[in-house]
Coordinates of C-alpha atoms in Angstrom, one line a residue:
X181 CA 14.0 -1.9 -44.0
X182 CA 15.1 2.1 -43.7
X183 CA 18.1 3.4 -42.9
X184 CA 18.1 6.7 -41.9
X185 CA 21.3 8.8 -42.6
X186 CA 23.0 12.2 -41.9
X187 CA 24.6 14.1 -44.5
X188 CA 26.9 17.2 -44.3
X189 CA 28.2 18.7 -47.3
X190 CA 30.0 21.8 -48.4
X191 CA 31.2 22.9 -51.7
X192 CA 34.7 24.2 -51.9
X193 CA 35.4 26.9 -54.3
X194 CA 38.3 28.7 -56.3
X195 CA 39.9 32.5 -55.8
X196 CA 37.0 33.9 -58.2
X197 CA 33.8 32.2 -56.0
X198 CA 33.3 29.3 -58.7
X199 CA 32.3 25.9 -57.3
X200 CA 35.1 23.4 -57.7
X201 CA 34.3 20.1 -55.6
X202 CA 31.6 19.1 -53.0
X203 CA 33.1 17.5 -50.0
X204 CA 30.7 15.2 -48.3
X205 CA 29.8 13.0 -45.3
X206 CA 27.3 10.5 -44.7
X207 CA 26.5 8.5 -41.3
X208 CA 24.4 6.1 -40.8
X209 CA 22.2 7.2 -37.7
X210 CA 19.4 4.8 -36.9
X211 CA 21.1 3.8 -33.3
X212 CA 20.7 7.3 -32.7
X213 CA 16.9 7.6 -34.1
X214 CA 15.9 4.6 -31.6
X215 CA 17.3 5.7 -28.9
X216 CA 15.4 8.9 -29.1
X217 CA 12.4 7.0 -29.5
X218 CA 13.0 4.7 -26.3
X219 CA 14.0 7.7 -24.3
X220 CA 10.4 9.4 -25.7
X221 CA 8.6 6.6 -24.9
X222 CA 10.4 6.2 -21.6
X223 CA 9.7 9.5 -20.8
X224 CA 5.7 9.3 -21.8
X225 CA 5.9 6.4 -19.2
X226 CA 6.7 8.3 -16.3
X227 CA 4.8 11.1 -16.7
X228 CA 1.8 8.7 -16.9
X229 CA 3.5 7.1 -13.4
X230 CA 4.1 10.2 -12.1
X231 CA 0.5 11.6 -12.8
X232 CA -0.7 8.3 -11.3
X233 CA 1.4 8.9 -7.9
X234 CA 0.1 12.4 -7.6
X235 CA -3.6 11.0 -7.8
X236 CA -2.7 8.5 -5.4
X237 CA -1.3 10.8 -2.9
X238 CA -4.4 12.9 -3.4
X239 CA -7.0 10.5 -2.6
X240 CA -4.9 8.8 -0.1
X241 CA -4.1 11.9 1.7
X242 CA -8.1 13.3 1.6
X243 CA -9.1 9.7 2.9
X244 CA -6.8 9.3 6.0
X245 CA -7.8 13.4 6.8
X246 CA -11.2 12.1 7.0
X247 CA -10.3 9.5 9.9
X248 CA -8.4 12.3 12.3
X249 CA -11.0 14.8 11.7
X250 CA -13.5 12.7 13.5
X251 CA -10.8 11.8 16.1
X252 CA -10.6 15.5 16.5
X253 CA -14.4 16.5 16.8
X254 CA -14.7 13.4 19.0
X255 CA -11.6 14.4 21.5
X256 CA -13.4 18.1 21.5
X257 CA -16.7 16.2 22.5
X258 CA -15.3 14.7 25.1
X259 CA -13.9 17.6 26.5
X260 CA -17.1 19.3 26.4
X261 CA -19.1 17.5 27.8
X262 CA -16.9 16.3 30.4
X263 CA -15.0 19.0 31.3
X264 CA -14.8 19.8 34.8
X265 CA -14.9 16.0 35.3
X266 CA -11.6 14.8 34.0
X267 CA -9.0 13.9 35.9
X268 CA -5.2 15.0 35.1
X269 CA -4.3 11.8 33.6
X270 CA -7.5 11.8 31.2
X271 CA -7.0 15.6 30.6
X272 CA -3.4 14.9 29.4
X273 CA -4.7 11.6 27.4
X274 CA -6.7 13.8 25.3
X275 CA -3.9 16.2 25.0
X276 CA -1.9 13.4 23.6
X277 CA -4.5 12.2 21.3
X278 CA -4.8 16.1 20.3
X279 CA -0.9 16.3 19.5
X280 CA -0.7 13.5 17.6
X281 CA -4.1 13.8 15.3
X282 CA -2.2 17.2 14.6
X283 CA 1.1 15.9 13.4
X284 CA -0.3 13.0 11.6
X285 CA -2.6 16.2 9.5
X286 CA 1.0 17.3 9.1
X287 CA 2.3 13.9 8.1
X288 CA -0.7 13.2 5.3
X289 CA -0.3 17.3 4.2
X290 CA 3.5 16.2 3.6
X291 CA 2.5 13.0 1.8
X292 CA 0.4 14.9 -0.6
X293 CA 3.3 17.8 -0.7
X294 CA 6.0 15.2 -1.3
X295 CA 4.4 14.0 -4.3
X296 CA 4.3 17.1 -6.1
X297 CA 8.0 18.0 -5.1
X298 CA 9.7 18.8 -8.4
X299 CA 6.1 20.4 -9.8
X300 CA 4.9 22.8 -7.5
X301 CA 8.1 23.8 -5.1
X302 CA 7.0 26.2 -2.6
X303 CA 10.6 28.0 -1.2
X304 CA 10.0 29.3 2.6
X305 CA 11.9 30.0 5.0
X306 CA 12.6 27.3 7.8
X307 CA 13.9 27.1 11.4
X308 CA 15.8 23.8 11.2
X309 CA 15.6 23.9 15.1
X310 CA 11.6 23.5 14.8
X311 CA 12.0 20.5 12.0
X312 CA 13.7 18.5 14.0
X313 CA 11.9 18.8 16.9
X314 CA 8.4 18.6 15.1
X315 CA 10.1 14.7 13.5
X316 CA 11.7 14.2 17.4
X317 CA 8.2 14.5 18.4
X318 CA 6.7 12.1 15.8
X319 CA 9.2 9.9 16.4
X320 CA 9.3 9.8 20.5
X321 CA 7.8 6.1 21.1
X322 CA 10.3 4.8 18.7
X323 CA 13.1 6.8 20.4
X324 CA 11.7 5.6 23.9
X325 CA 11.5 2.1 23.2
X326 CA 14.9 2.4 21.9
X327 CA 16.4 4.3 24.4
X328 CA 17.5 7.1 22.1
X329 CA 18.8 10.3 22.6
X330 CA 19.1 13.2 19.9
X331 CA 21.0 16.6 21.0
X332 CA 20.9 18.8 18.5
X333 CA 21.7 22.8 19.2
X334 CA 21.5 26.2 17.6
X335 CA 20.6 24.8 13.9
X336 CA 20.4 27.6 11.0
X337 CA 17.4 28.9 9.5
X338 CA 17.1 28.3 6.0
X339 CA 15.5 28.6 2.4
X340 CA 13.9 25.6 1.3
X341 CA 11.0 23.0 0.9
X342 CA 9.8 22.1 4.6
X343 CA 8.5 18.8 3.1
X344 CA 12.5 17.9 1.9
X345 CA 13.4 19.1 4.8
X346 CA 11.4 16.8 7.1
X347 CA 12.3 14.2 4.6
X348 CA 15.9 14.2 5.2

């Protein structure tokens, strides 16, 4: 079994410079030594987790762009080749469906942005007045059904991650 130890040691001398005693300590430090090991190995850990999360994100966020992409192309179709025959209420259907393919690109950009928050923090500058309504808007059948309501007025413009920011 090893014990590892820390020493310290200094000599103490006389008037002229000549060497009269060593005055030493030892400590015993393999508490210490694992420790450092379990926090290394710890740390290995999530950085493997943490690369693993970013892939996710990745792949998860390319796949579900795939889905509203074709929503999107199909929507423009329809308005095509339709055009003059929609009525209002189908007109603002597609308009709907056009809103909310947008936001939920915005939602799968902020997945893939969230999990690199910490590695690649892009600083801009941010009108808290359009966050809010940009998550008000994501959030409006929830607030319906619930019979929410959210005033909010005059909110600052600041410096930070727009992805936090929705977050919050």
């Amino acid at each position: 079994n090893i014990i590892s130890f820390s020493i310290n040691g200094r000599i103490t001398t006389n008037e002229n410079g000549e060497p009269l005693y060593i005055e030493g300590s030892m400590r015993n430090v393999n508490d210490r030594i694992q420790s450092q090991k379990e926090t290394m190995k710890k740390n290995r850990l999530l950085e493997f987790q943490n690369t693993e999360l970013e892939q996710f994100a990745y792949v998860a966020s390319h796949d579900l762009q795939e889905p509203l992409i074709t929503i999107i192309h199909c929507v423009q179709i329809l308005q095509e080749e339709l055009g003059e025959k929609l009525n209002d209420d189908l007109k603002q259907y597609l308009e709907f469906v056009n809103s909310s393919t947008s936001r939920m690109q915005m939602l799968v950009k902020g997945l893939l942005d969230y999990s690199r928050i910490g590695k690649e923090r892009i600083n801009a500058t941010i009108d808290c007045n359009e966050i809010v309504g940009e998550v008000l808007a994501d959030m409006k059948a929830s607030l319906k059904e619930s019979n929410a309501v959210v005033e909010y007025e005059n909110l600052p413009i600041i410096e930070g991650s727009s992805t936090e920011m929705r977050q919050l």
